[in-house]
Short mmCIF file of N, CA and C in Angstrom, two decimals:
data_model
loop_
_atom_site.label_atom_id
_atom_site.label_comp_id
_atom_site.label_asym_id
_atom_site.label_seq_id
_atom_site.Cartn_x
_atom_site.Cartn_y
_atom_site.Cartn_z
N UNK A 1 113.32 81.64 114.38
CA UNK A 1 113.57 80.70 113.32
C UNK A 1 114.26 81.46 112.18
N UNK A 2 115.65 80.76 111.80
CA UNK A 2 116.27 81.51 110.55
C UNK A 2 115.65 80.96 108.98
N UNK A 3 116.33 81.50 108.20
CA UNK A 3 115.39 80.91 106.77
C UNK A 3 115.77 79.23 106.91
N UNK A 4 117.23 78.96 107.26
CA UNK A 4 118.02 77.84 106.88
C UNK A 4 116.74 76.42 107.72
N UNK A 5 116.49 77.02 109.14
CA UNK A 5 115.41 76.22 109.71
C UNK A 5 113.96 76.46 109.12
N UNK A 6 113.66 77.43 108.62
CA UNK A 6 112.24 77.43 108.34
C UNK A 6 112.29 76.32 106.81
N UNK A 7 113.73 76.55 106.43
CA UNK A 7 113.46 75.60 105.06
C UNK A 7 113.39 74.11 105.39
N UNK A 8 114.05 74.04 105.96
CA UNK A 8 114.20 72.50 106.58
C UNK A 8 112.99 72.12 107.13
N UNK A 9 112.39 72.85 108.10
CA UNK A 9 110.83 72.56 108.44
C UNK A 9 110.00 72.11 107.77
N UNK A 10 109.31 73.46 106.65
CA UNK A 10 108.66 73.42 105.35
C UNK A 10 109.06 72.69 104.25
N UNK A 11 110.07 71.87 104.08
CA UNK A 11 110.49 70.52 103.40
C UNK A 11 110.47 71.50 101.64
N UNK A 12 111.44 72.83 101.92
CA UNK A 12 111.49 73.71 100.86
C UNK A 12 112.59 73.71 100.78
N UNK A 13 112.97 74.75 99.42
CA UNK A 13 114.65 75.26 99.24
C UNK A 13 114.70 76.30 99.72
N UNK A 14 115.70 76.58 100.27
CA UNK A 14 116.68 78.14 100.82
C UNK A 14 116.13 78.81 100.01
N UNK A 15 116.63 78.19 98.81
CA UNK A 15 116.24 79.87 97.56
C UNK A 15 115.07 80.10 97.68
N UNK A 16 114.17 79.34 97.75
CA UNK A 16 112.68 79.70 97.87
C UNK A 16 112.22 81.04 98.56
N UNK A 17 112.72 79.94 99.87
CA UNK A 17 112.65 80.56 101.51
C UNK A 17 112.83 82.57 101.12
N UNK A 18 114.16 82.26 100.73
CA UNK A 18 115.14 84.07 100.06
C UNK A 18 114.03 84.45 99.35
N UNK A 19 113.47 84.01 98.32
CA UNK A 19 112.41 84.50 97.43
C UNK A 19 111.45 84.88 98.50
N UNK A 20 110.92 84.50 99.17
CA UNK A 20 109.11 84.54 100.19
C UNK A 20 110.00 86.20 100.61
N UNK A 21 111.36 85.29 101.75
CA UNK A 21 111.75 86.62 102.64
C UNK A 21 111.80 88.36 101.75
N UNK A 22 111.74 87.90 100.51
CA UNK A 22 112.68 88.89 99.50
C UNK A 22 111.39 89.57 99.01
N UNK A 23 109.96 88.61 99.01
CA UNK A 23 108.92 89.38 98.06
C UNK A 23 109.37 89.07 96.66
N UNK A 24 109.96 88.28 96.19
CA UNK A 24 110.54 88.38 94.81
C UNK A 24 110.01 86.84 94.24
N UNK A 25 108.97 86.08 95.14
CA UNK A 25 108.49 84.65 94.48
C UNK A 25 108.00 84.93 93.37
N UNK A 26 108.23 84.08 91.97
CA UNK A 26 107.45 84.07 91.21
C UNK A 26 105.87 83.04 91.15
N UNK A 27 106.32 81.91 92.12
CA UNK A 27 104.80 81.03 91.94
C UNK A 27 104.78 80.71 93.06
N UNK A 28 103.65 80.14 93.54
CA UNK A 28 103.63 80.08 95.10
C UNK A 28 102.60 78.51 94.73
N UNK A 29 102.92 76.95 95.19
CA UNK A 29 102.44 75.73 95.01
C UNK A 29 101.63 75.60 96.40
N UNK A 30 100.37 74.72 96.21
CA UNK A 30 99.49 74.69 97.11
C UNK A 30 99.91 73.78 98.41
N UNK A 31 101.50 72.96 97.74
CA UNK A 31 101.83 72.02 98.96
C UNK A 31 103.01 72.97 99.53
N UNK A 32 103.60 73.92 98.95
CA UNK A 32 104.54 74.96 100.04
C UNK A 32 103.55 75.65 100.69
N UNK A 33 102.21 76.30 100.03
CA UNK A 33 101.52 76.82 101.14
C UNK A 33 100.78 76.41 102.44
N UNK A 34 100.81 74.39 102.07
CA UNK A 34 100.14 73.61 103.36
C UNK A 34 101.11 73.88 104.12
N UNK A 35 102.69 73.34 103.33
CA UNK A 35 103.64 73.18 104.69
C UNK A 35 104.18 74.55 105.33
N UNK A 36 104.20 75.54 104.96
CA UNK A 36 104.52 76.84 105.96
C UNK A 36 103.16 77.05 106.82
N UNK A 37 101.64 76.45 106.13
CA UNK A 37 100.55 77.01 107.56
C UNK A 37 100.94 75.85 108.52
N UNK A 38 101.69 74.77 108.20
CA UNK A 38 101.47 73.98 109.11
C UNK A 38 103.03 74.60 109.98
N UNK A 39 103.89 74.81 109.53
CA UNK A 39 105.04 75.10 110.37
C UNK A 39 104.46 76.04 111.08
N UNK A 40 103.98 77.31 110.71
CA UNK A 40 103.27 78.38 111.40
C UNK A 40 101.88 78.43 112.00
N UNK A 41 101.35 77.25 111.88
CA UNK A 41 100.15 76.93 112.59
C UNK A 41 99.41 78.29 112.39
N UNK A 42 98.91 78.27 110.90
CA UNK A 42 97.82 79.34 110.54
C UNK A 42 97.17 79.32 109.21
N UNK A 43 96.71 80.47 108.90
CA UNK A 43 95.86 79.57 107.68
C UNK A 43 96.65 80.34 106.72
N UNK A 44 95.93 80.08 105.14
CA UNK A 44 96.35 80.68 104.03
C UNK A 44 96.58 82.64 104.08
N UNK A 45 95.19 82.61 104.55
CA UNK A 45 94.88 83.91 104.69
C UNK A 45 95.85 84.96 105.57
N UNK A 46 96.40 84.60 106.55
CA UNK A 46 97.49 84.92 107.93
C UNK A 46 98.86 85.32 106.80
N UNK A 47 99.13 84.32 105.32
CA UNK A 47 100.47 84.56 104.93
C UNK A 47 99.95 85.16 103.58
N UNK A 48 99.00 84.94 102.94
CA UNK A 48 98.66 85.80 101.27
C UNK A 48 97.79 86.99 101.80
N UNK A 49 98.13 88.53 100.97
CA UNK A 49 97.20 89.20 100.84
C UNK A 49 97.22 89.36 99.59
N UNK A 50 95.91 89.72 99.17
CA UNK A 50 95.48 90.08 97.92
C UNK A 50 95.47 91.48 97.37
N UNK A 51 96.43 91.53 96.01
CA UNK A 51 96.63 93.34 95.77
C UNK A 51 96.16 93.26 94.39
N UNK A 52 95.26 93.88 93.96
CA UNK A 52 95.16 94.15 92.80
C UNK A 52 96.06 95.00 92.06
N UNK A 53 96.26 94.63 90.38
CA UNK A 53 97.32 94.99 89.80
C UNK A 53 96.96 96.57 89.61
N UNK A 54 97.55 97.59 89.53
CA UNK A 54 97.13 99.25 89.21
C UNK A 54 96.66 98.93 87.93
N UNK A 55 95.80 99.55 87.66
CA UNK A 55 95.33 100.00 86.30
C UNK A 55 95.89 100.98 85.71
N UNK A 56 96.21 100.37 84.09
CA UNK A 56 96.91 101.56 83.60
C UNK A 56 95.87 102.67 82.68
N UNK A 57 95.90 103.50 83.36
CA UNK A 57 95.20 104.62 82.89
C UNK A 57 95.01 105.42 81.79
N UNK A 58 96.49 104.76 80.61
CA UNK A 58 96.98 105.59 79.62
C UNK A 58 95.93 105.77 78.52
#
């Protein structure tokens, strides 16, 4: 699946799509995250990991 079909699937924009592929999303909506588990038949957890921010030490 290229981005152009995964967008069309997930009823998203390209640019989005570029943003996810890129790591460069700024917000992530709870109905783009239904429709990619449902294109990908998986859960939340399968596409978010959780990183805590570094602590700044200064």
């Amino acid at each position: 699946m290229n981005k152009k079909q995964l967008a069309e699937a997930a009823h998203i924009r390209p640019n989005t799509v570029g943003a996810l592929y890129d790591e460069s999303i700024q917000r992530l909506d709870k109905d783009m995250l239904n429709n990619l588990c449902k294109v990908f038949n998986c859960t939340i957890s399968d596409i978010l990991e959780y990183v805590p921010d570094k602590e700044d030490k200064s």
